[in-house]
């Protein structure tokens, strides 16, 4: 690799050679370099931070030039807390002092000292990463609250920008601070965010003894969550709102969900929930096979025992996508998503009444992210993301459904189809002769009264096709 001096000789116009770099830096007045638009009328108070900062600026500036020549990251994401600039580490301060542009919310930008030379730019509304991408290659800092990778802008940027172009400097997250204040072991706590997300996602996590830390969307979130808890039979749950964690105005407000009176709160808050159920709460396991009563349905429902067998054959894994074709009440797709938070479902249903049932059930059971496609297969399958698994619960005899599903299934994926009628059973048997797989006949009987005695009442038998697509298909 060429020496630093050789590389600096070939720098573009406007950047001095190595021997003149310090002189070029010192010739620039402090106001031009560090005051930006800050008015001089503010006097010594505005200059005091500059005098402290200037002691290290030459060393920082030289380091910044060296890093840019060596193709180091141009974007730095700085996690900042309520304690502002004074609470940042050396690397975060250096990045902010070397940046040409700093982006963040107005609240975050106001935490910076006035002496910084960088241009301050607020996020656009609606939110977009385009302003950051327009500055690609320039030294840019993005401010985030606490840990940028925890429900923060850092995760969004990481999906767009290569890791060697970006560095992330986190501060303690609001969850870490809340757990420290409450004495809760963070590894034993479920952490959630309702910032621009539906509250219904909390329903999947409500169990007695569970502790939740929820990042609020605004000051109204705790009252809305308290109402949800009362509705779900968790009125005795203990709530604690922690405001402005880590800052001089830190405060907490506590009450039970049943007694929550909607006190005035700050928009920036974390809600801690110590879940306690009352007698009306219905405990719902994440294991496949919820009671049929957990779903609102019109009779078009894969019954509990058959559903548990079907889900076992579908074998959900973290991050995988299911197509629930002919979804009915959505029970299979909903339970698929309840297995792991990262599991996803696309439910395809043509009947408008059942579409409403799916929407109700997905929210009531805590998976509002289930995607509903209104239409008939196979036409409605066009353009959808290829799935890892497919369940066909309705419409299996419709022309093209099985073939289209098999074609779109990823290699190594699982296809499960249930048949009740003779026609659908014959179709599955014929299809198995061409593609392989296992056929299973399921007979379920339940004890029911017969006069003064009990007898077995047989449900309709179910024929289940289970086939795995070859990895080289």
Short mmCIF file of C-alpha atoms in Angstrom, two decimals:
data_model
loop_
_atom_site.label_atom_id
_atom_site.label_comp_id
_atom_site.label_asym_id
_atom_site.label_seq_id
_atom_site.Cartn_x
_atom_site.Cartn_y
_atom_site.Cartn_z
CA UNK A 1 0.00 0.00 0.00
CA UNK A 2 1.43 3.47 -0.86
CA UNK A 3 2.59 5.67 1.96
CA UNK A 4 0.17 8.26 3.31
CA UNK A 5 2.20 11.11 1.81
CA UNK A 6 2.09 9.54 -1.68
CA UNK A 7 -1.67 9.04 -1.48
CA UNK A 8 -2.27 12.61 -0.31
CA UNK A 9 -0.33 14.05 -3.28
CA UNK A 10 -3.01 12.66 -5.59
CA UNK A 11 -5.96 14.08 -3.69
CA UNK A 12 -8.60 16.05 -5.66
CA UNK A 13 -8.38 19.83 -5.93
CA UNK A 14 -9.31 21.64 -2.74
CA UNK A 15 -7.62 19.09 -0.45
CA UNK A 16 -4.01 20.13 0.35
CA UNK A 17 -0.98 17.90 0.13
CA UNK A 18 0.36 16.28 3.28
CA UNK A 19 2.90 18.98 4.07
CA UNK A 20 0.34 21.79 3.93
CA UNK A 21 -2.56 20.02 5.61
CA UNK A 22 -2.01 21.48 9.08
CA UNK A 23 -1.38 24.97 7.70
CA UNK A 24 -4.56 24.75 5.58
CA UNK A 25 -6.52 23.71 8.67
CA UNK A 26 -5.14 26.46 10.91
CA UNK A 27 -5.84 29.18 8.35
CA UNK A 28 -9.56 28.60 8.70
CA UNK A 29 -11.15 30.68 11.46
CA UNK A 30 -12.89 28.88 14.33
CA UNK A 31 -16.29 30.38 13.49
CA UNK A 32 -16.05 29.16 9.91
CA UNK A 33 -15.07 25.68 10.94
CA UNK A 34 -17.06 25.10 14.09
CA UNK A 35 -19.69 27.75 14.68
CA UNK A 36 -21.66 27.09 11.50
CA UNK A 37 -24.71 29.35 11.60
CA UNK A 38 -24.47 29.99 15.34
CA UNK A 39 -24.81 33.77 16.00
CA UNK A 40 -21.82 35.51 17.60
CA UNK A 41 -24.24 37.53 19.72
CA UNK A 42 -24.43 34.56 22.05
CA UNK A 43 -20.96 35.54 23.21
CA UNK A 44 -18.63 33.63 25.46
CA UNK A 45 -21.14 30.93 26.30
CA UNK A 46 -21.24 29.93 22.64
CA UNK A 47 -17.46 30.11 22.29
CA UNK A 48 -16.66 28.12 25.44
CA UNK A 49 -17.47 24.71 23.92
CA UNK A 50 -15.41 25.68 20.86
CA UNK A 51 -12.31 26.45 22.94
CA UNK A 52 -12.54 23.06 24.62
CA UNK A 53 -13.16 21.27 21.35
CA UNK A 54 -10.36 23.03 19.41
CA UNK A 55 -7.71 21.45 21.63
CA UNK A 56 -8.24 18.12 19.85
CA UNK A 57 -9.57 19.24 16.49
CA UNK A 58 -6.32 19.19 14.54
CA UNK A 59 -5.61 15.61 15.59
CA UNK A 60 -9.19 14.59 14.79
CA UNK A 61 -9.16 16.36 11.42
CA UNK A 62 -5.92 14.67 10.38
CA UNK A 63 -7.32 11.30 11.40
CA UNK A 64 -10.49 12.00 9.41
CA UNK A 65 -8.48 12.84 6.26
CA UNK A 66 -6.43 9.69 6.69
CA UNK A 67 -9.52 7.52 7.05
CA UNK A 68 -11.19 9.00 3.99
CA UNK A 69 -8.11 8.29 1.90
CA UNK A 70 -8.12 4.70 3.17
CA UNK A 71 -11.71 4.17 2.00
CA UNK A 72 -13.13 4.03 5.52
CA UNK A 73 -16.89 4.33 6.16
CA UNK A 74 -18.44 7.61 5.07
CA UNK A 75 -21.55 7.18 7.24
CA UNK A 76 -21.55 7.03 11.03
CA UNK A 77 -24.73 6.28 12.96
CA UNK A 78 -24.44 7.71 16.46
CA UNK A 79 -26.75 6.57 19.23
CA UNK A 80 -27.43 9.54 21.50
CA UNK A 81 -29.23 9.57 24.82
CA UNK A 82 -31.10 12.17 26.83
CA UNK A 83 -27.74 13.27 28.30
CA UNK A 84 -26.82 14.60 24.86
CA UNK A 85 -23.33 15.34 23.53
CA UNK A 86 -21.72 15.13 26.97
CA UNK A 87 -22.79 11.50 27.30
CA UNK A 88 -21.13 10.38 24.07
CA UNK A 89 -17.86 8.50 23.83
CA UNK A 90 -14.72 9.79 22.14
CA UNK A 91 -15.37 8.05 18.82
CA UNK A 92 -18.92 9.38 18.57
CA UNK A 93 -17.79 12.94 19.33
CA UNK A 94 -14.99 12.67 16.80
CA UNK A 95 -17.39 11.49 14.11
CA UNK A 96 -19.79 14.37 14.79
CA UNK A 97 -16.97 16.96 14.75
CA UNK A 98 -15.64 15.59 11.45
CA UNK A 99 -18.99 15.34 9.69
CA UNK A 100 -20.12 17.73 6.99
CA UNK A 101 -23.79 16.89 7.64
CA UNK A 102 -25.60 15.60 10.71
CA UNK A 103 -29.11 14.19 10.27
CA UNK A 104 -31.70 13.41 12.91
CA UNK A 105 -34.95 14.46 14.49
CA UNK A 106 -35.23 18.02 15.78
CA UNK A 107 -35.10 16.75 19.35
CA UNK A 108 -31.84 14.92 18.67
CA UNK A 109 -30.25 17.82 16.78
CA UNK A 110 -31.07 20.14 19.68
CA UNK A 111 -28.90 17.98 21.95
CA UNK A 112 -25.74 18.98 20.02
CA UNK A 113 -23.56 22.00 20.96
CA UNK A 114 -23.97 25.12 18.84
CA UNK A 115 -20.25 25.19 18.02
CA UNK A 116 -20.40 22.24 15.63
CA UNK A 117 -19.64 23.20 12.02
CA UNK A 118 -21.70 20.45 10.38
CA UNK A 119 -24.91 21.27 8.58
CA UNK A 120 -27.91 20.05 10.59
CA UNK A 121 -30.65 18.40 8.60
CA UNK A 122 -33.99 17.07 9.88
CA UNK A 123 -35.53 13.86 8.59
CA UNK A 124 -38.16 14.47 5.90
CA UNK A 125 -41.83 13.73 6.49
CA UNK A 126 -42.80 11.11 5.47
CA UNK A 127 -39.59 9.45 6.57
CA UNK A 128 -37.12 8.57 3.82
CA UNK A 129 -33.46 7.56 3.60
CA UNK A 130 -33.08 9.41 0.30
CA UNK A 131 -31.37 12.48 1.86
CA UNK A 132 -28.68 10.21 3.33
CA UNK A 133 -28.13 8.36 0.08
CA UNK A 134 -27.81 11.69 -1.78
CA UNK A 135 -24.72 12.46 0.35
CA UNK A 136 -23.01 9.13 -0.29
CA UNK A 137 -19.24 9.47 -0.06
CA UNK A 138 -19.31 12.57 2.14
CA UNK A 139 -18.67 12.40 5.90
CA UNK A 140 -22.21 12.11 7.26
CA UNK A 141 -23.52 11.40 10.75
CA UNK A 142 -27.01 10.12 11.50
CA UNK A 143 -28.36 10.49 15.02
CA UNK A 144 -30.50 7.76 16.56
CA UNK A 145 -31.97 7.30 20.01
CA UNK A 146 -29.92 4.95 22.19
CA UNK A 147 -29.05 1.80 20.27
CA UNK A 148 -29.58 2.47 16.53
CA UNK A 149 -29.98 -1.26 15.81
CA UNK A 150 -32.84 -1.76 18.29
CA UNK A 151 -36.04 -0.70 16.52
CA UNK A 152 -33.96 2.17 15.15
CA UNK A 153 -32.83 3.83 11.94
CA UNK A 154 -29.58 1.83 12.00
CA UNK A 155 -31.44 -1.33 10.99
CA UNK A 156 -33.07 0.49 8.06
CA UNK A 157 -29.73 1.88 6.90
CA UNK A 158 -28.03 -1.53 7.23
CA UNK A 159 -30.52 -2.98 4.73
CA UNK A 160 -29.52 -0.35 2.18
CA UNK A 161 -25.84 0.44 2.78
CA UNK A 162 -22.95 -2.05 2.78
CA UNK A 163 -21.36 -2.67 6.17
CA UNK A 164 -17.93 -1.42 5.01
CA UNK A 165 -19.47 1.98 4.20
CA UNK A 166 -21.00 2.51 7.62
CA UNK A 167 -20.07 2.36 11.28
CA UNK A 168 -22.54 2.27 14.17
CA UNK A 169 -21.74 3.71 17.60
CA UNK A 170 -24.53 2.80 20.04
CA UNK A 171 -25.45 4.27 23.40
CA UNK A 172 -27.43 2.39 26.07
CA UNK A 173 -30.91 1.63 24.74
CA UNK A 174 -34.05 2.81 26.52
CA UNK A 175 -34.75 -0.87 27.27
CA UNK A 176 -31.38 -1.25 29.01
CA UNK A 177 -31.99 1.88 31.06
CA UNK A 178 -35.54 0.83 31.96
CA UNK A 179 -34.41 -2.63 33.06
CA UNK A 180 -31.69 -1.05 35.19
CA UNK A 181 -34.18 1.30 36.88
CA UNK A 182 -36.63 -1.53 37.61
CA UNK A 183 -34.09 -4.18 38.54
CA UNK A 184 -35.36 -6.51 35.80
CA UNK A 185 -32.98 -8.97 34.14
CA UNK A 186 -33.16 -7.86 30.52
CA UNK A 187 -32.63 -11.37 29.13
CA UNK A 188 -35.85 -12.44 30.87
CA UNK A 189 -37.93 -9.56 29.48
CA UNK A 190 -39.83 -9.40 26.17
CA UNK A 191 -39.02 -6.16 24.36
CA UNK A 192 -41.49 -4.69 21.87
CA UNK A 193 -42.12 -1.46 20.00
CA UNK A 194 -45.44 0.11 19.05
CA UNK A 195 -43.79 2.99 17.19
CA UNK A 196 -45.79 3.07 13.95
CA UNK A 197 -46.82 -0.54 14.71
CA UNK A 198 -50.22 -1.99 15.70
CA UNK A 199 -50.92 -2.53 19.39
CA UNK A 200 -52.48 -5.90 18.55
CA UNK A 201 -49.00 -7.45 18.40
CA UNK A 202 -48.98 -7.38 22.21
CA UNK A 203 -51.76 -9.98 22.35
CA UNK A 204 -49.36 -12.79 21.47
CA UNK A 205 -47.24 -12.08 24.57
CA UNK A 206 -49.84 -11.71 27.32
CA UNK A 207 -49.35 -14.40 29.96
CA UNK A 208 -49.28 -14.17 33.74
CA UNK A 209 -45.74 -13.67 35.02
CA UNK A 210 -44.43 -12.28 31.73
CA UNK A 211 -42.64 -8.94 31.82
CA UNK A 212 -42.77 -6.63 28.84
CA UNK A 213 -40.89 -3.46 27.95
CA UNK A 214 -42.72 -1.53 25.25
CA UNK A 215 -41.33 1.45 23.35
CA UNK A 216 -44.28 3.84 23.10
CA UNK A 217 -45.31 5.63 19.94
CA UNK A 218 -46.27 8.76 21.89
CA UNK A 219 -47.91 9.94 25.11
CA UNK A 220 -51.19 8.20 24.23
CA UNK A 221 -49.68 4.71 23.95
CA UNK A 222 -49.80 3.74 27.67
CA UNK A 223 -53.53 4.52 27.93
CA UNK A 224 -54.27 2.54 24.75
CA UNK A 225 -52.23 -0.42 26.03
CA UNK A 226 -53.96 -0.28 29.42
CA UNK A 227 -57.32 -0.50 27.63
CA UNK A 228 -56.10 -3.49 25.60
CA UNK A 229 -54.93 -5.24 28.79
CA UNK A 230 -58.31 -4.74 30.44
CA UNK A 231 -60.07 -6.10 27.34
CA UNK A 232 -57.88 -9.22 27.32
CA UNK A 233 -58.39 -9.96 31.01
CA UNK A 234 -55.10 -8.50 32.25
CA UNK A 235 -56.48 -5.56 34.23
CA UNK A 236 -54.45 -6.41 37.37
CA UNK A 237 -51.19 -6.01 35.43
CA UNK A 238 -48.80 -3.47 36.93
CA UNK A 239 -47.75 -0.63 34.60
CA UNK A 240 -44.81 1.74 34.93
CA UNK A 241 -44.17 4.55 32.46
CA UNK A 242 -40.55 5.74 32.39
CA UNK A 243 -40.04 9.11 30.73
CA UNK A 244 -36.86 10.76 29.37
CA UNK A 245 -34.61 7.94 30.60
CA UNK A 246 -31.06 9.08 31.26
CA UNK A 247 -31.92 12.78 31.15
CA UNK A 248 -32.38 15.51 33.75
CA UNK A 249 -36.20 15.31 33.50
CA UNK A 250 -36.43 11.53 33.99
CA UNK A 251 -39.70 10.51 35.69
CA UNK A 252 -41.88 7.46 36.28
CA UNK A 253 -45.66 7.00 36.62
CA UNK A 254 -47.10 3.76 38.04
CA UNK A 255 -50.56 2.18 38.32
CA UNK A 256 -52.48 -1.02 37.51
CA UNK A 257 -54.04 -1.30 34.06
CA UNK A 258 -57.49 -1.52 35.66
CA UNK A 259 -56.91 1.80 37.47
CA UNK A 260 -55.10 3.70 34.72
CA UNK A 261 -56.48 7.25 34.61
CA UNK A 262 -54.57 8.58 31.58
CA UNK A 263 -52.23 11.02 33.35
CA UNK A 264 -50.29 13.60 31.29
CA UNK A 265 -47.14 11.96 29.92
CA UNK A 266 -44.18 12.81 27.73
CA UNK A 267 -44.12 11.49 24.16
CA UNK A 268 -40.72 9.92 24.81
CA UNK A 269 -41.45 7.03 27.15
CA UNK A 270 -41.07 3.30 27.74
CA UNK A 271 -43.91 1.28 29.26
CA UNK A 272 -43.02 -1.58 31.60
CA UNK A 273 -45.74 -4.23 32.04
CA UNK A 274 -45.70 -6.91 34.73
CA UNK A 275 -48.49 -9.15 33.38
CA UNK A 276 -51.12 -10.45 35.81
CA UNK A 277 -54.25 -12.18 34.47
CA UNK A 278 -57.70 -12.13 36.04
CA UNK A 279 -60.22 -14.98 35.96
CA UNK A 280 -61.59 -13.94 32.56
CA UNK A 281 -58.27 -14.26 30.70
CA UNK A 282 -57.93 -17.19 28.30
CA UNK A 283 -54.39 -18.64 28.40
CA UNK A 284 -53.27 -19.44 24.85
CA UNK A 285 -50.17 -21.53 24.21
CA UNK A 286 -47.84 -20.92 21.28
CA UNK A 287 -47.83 -24.67 20.57
CA UNK A 288 -49.94 -25.50 17.51
CA UNK A 289 -53.53 -26.51 18.19
CA UNK A 290 -55.33 -23.62 19.89
CA UNK A 291 -58.92 -24.30 21.01
CA UNK A 292 -61.44 -23.80 18.22
CA UNK A 293 -63.10 -21.19 20.45
CA UNK A 294 -60.02 -18.97 20.09
CA UNK A 295 -61.07 -18.27 16.49
CA UNK A 296 -64.08 -16.47 15.16
CA UNK A 297 -65.36 -18.59 12.25
CA UNK A 298 -68.37 -19.58 10.15
CA UNK A 299 -67.66 -23.31 10.36
CA UNK A 300 -64.88 -23.15 7.75
CA UNK A 301 -62.13 -23.94 10.25
CA UNK A 302 -59.41 -26.57 10.39
CA UNK A 303 -60.35 -28.19 13.68
CA UNK A 304 -57.97 -28.26 16.61
CA UNK A 305 -56.54 -31.77 16.41
CA UNK A 306 -56.22 -31.75 12.62
CA UNK A 307 -54.68 -28.28 12.83
CA UNK A 308 -52.03 -29.50 15.27
CA UNK A 309 -51.13 -32.40 12.94
CA UNK A 310 -51.08 -30.10 9.92
CA UNK A 311 -48.77 -27.58 11.63
CA UNK A 312 -46.43 -30.39 12.69
CA UNK A 313 -46.14 -31.44 9.02
CA UNK A 314 -45.63 -27.84 7.89
CA UNK A 315 -42.79 -27.58 10.46
CA UNK A 316 -42.44 -23.79 10.91
CA UNK A 317 -38.90 -22.42 11.21
CA UNK A 318 -37.79 -18.88 12.13
CA UNK A 319 -38.07 -16.37 9.32
CA UNK A 320 -39.97 -18.64 6.95
CA UNK A 321 -42.94 -17.66 4.78
CA UNK A 322 -46.17 -19.67 4.50
CA UNK A 323 -48.85 -19.45 1.84
CA UNK A 324 -52.24 -20.32 3.40
CA UNK A 325 -54.31 -21.01 0.28
CA UNK A 326 -58.07 -21.01 0.84
CA UNK A 327 -57.41 -19.65 4.33
CA UNK A 328 -61.00 -19.72 5.66
CA UNK A 329 -60.73 -18.23 9.14
CA UNK A 330 -56.92 -18.01 8.87
CA UNK A 331 -56.23 -20.49 11.67
CA UNK A 332 -53.27 -22.30 10.05
CA UNK A 333 -51.49 -19.12 8.97
CA UNK A 334 -52.09 -17.44 12.33
CA UNK A 335 -50.70 -20.34 14.33
CA UNK A 336 -47.73 -20.55 11.93
CA UNK A 337 -46.86 -16.93 12.83
CA UNK A 338 -47.35 -17.50 16.54
CA UNK A 339 -44.61 -20.17 16.52
CA UNK A 340 -41.81 -17.62 15.98
CA UNK A 341 -41.97 -13.80 15.87
CA UNK A 342 -40.11 -13.80 12.53
CA UNK A 343 -42.47 -16.24 10.77
CA UNK A 344 -44.67 -14.69 8.07
CA UNK A 345 -47.92 -15.69 6.39
CA UNK A 346 -49.70 -14.71 3.20
CA UNK A 347 -53.35 -15.80 3.48
CA UNK A 348 -55.29 -16.13 0.22
CA UNK A 349 -59.08 -16.02 0.58
CA UNK A 350 -61.82 -15.11 -1.93
CA UNK A 351 -64.87 -14.91 0.38
CA UNK A 352 -65.41 -11.39 1.76
CA UNK A 353 -67.02 -12.61 4.98
CA UNK A 354 -64.09 -14.90 5.73
CA UNK A 355 -61.66 -12.11 4.91
CA UNK A 356 -63.19 -10.14 7.79
CA UNK A 357 -62.82 -13.17 10.06
CA UNK A 358 -59.12 -13.43 9.16
CA UNK A 359 -58.58 -9.77 9.98
CA UNK A 360 -60.32 -10.16 13.33
CA UNK A 361 -58.49 -13.35 14.28
CA UNK A 362 -55.00 -12.13 13.31
CA UNK A 363 -55.37 -9.09 15.60
CA UNK A 364 -57.03 -10.96 18.47
CA UNK A 365 -54.26 -13.57 18.46
CA UNK A 366 -51.39 -11.11 18.17
CA UNK A 367 -50.17 -11.44 14.57
CA UNK A 368 -51.41 -8.26 12.83
CA UNK A 369 -48.59 -8.60 10.31
CA UNK A 370 -50.37 -11.48 8.52
CA UNK A 371 -50.85 -10.39 4.90
CA UNK A 372 -54.29 -10.98 3.42
CA UNK A 373 -54.67 -11.43 -0.34
CA UNK A 374 -58.27 -11.03 -1.48
CA UNK A 375 -58.82 -13.32 -4.43
CA UNK A 376 -58.96 -16.85 -5.78
CA UNK A 377 -56.04 -19.15 -6.39
CA UNK A 378 -54.27 -19.71 -8.68
CA UNK A 379 -54.79 -16.21 -10.16
CA UNK A 380 -54.24 -14.48 -6.80
CA UNK A 381 -50.86 -16.20 -6.39
CA UNK A 382 -49.27 -14.32 -9.26
CA UNK A 383 -46.43 -12.03 -8.20
CA UNK A 384 -46.27 -13.16 -4.58
CA UNK A 385 -42.97 -13.84 -2.85
CA UNK A 386 -42.02 -17.51 -3.17
CA UNK A 387 -42.85 -19.40 0.03
CA UNK A 388 -40.96 -21.85 2.20
CA UNK A 389 -44.15 -23.80 2.91
CA UNK A 390 -47.68 -23.99 1.49
CA UNK A 391 -50.90 -25.18 3.05
CA UNK A 392 -53.91 -25.78 0.80
CA UNK A 393 -57.01 -25.97 2.94
CA UNK A 394 -59.56 -25.01 0.32
CA UNK A 395 -59.81 -25.04 -3.46
CA UNK A 396 -57.49 -28.00 -3.96
CA UNK A 397 -59.67 -29.29 -6.83
CA UNK A 398 -59.61 -25.94 -8.64
CA UNK A 399 -57.66 -26.25 -11.87
CA UNK A 400 -54.07 -25.14 -11.62
CA UNK A 401 -53.95 -24.63 -7.84
CA UNK A 402 -51.74 -27.61 -6.94
CA UNK A 403 -49.47 -27.21 -9.97
CA UNK A 404 -48.98 -23.47 -9.43
CA UNK A 405 -48.27 -23.93 -5.74
CA UNK A 406 -45.73 -26.66 -6.46
CA UNK A 407 -44.03 -24.56 -9.12
CA UNK A 408 -43.71 -21.52 -6.80
CA UNK A 409 -42.61 -23.47 -3.71
CA UNK A 410 -38.92 -22.97 -2.93
CA UNK A 411 -36.58 -25.97 -3.24
CA UNK A 412 -36.61 -27.82 0.08
CA UNK A 413 -40.04 -26.39 0.91
CA UNK A 414 -43.01 -28.31 2.30
CA UNK A 415 -46.47 -28.58 0.76
CA UNK A 416 -49.38 -29.87 2.84
CA UNK A 417 -52.91 -30.24 1.48
CA UNK A 418 -56.01 -31.50 3.31
CA UNK A 419 -58.92 -33.19 1.55
CA UNK A 420 -62.40 -34.04 2.84
CA UNK A 421 -64.36 -34.96 -0.31
CA UNK A 422 -63.81 -38.02 -2.51
CA UNK A 423 -62.97 -35.79 -5.47
CA UNK A 424 -60.25 -33.89 -3.62
CA UNK A 425 -58.88 -37.12 -2.16
CA UNK A 426 -58.63 -38.73 -5.61
CA UNK A 427 -56.81 -35.65 -6.89
CA UNK A 428 -54.25 -35.84 -4.08
CA UNK A 429 -53.70 -39.54 -4.76
CA UNK A 430 -53.17 -38.89 -8.47
CA UNK A 431 -50.85 -35.96 -7.81
CA UNK A 432 -48.80 -38.05 -5.36
CA UNK A 433 -48.13 -40.63 -8.09
CA UNK A 434 -46.34 -37.93 -10.08
CA UNK A 435 -44.55 -36.00 -7.33
CA UNK A 436 -44.25 -38.35 -4.37
CA UNK A 437 -44.97 -37.53 -0.76
CA UNK A 438 -46.93 -39.16 2.04
CA UNK A 439 -50.68 -39.65 2.34
CA UNK A 440 -52.17 -39.89 5.82
CA UNK A 441 -55.78 -40.59 6.78
CA UNK A 442 -56.85 -38.81 9.97
CA UNK A 443 -59.83 -40.07 11.98
CA UNK A 444 -60.86 -38.06 15.02
CA UNK A 445 -63.63 -39.12 17.40
CA UNK A 446 -64.89 -37.33 20.49
CA UNK A 447 -66.94 -38.67 23.37
CA UNK A 448 -70.45 -37.14 23.37
CA UNK A 449 -73.64 -37.87 25.31
CA UNK A 450 -76.05 -40.57 24.13
CA UNK A 451 -78.99 -40.62 26.52
CA UNK A 452 -77.63 -41.42 29.96
CA UNK A 453 -74.35 -42.66 28.46
CA UNK A 454 -71.54 -41.44 26.20
CA UNK A 455 -70.50 -42.62 22.75
CA UNK A 456 -67.86 -41.79 20.17
CA UNK A 457 -68.87 -39.27 17.50
CA UNK A 458 -66.68 -39.49 14.44
CA UNK A 459 -65.68 -36.33 12.61
CA UNK A 460 -65.32 -36.47 8.84
CA UNK A 461 -62.05 -38.25 7.95
CA UNK A 462 -59.28 -36.06 6.56
CA UNK A 463 -56.77 -37.14 3.92
CA UNK A 464 -53.49 -35.25 4.32
CA UNK A 465 -50.83 -34.98 1.63
CA UNK A 466 -47.34 -34.05 2.85
CA UNK A 467 -44.53 -33.61 0.31
CA UNK A 468 -41.12 -31.94 0.42
CA UNK A 469 -39.67 -30.43 -2.75
CA UNK A 470 -36.22 -31.63 -3.72
CA UNK A 471 -33.37 -29.16 -3.22
CA UNK A 472 -32.34 -29.51 -6.87
CA UNK A 473 -35.90 -29.08 -8.23
#
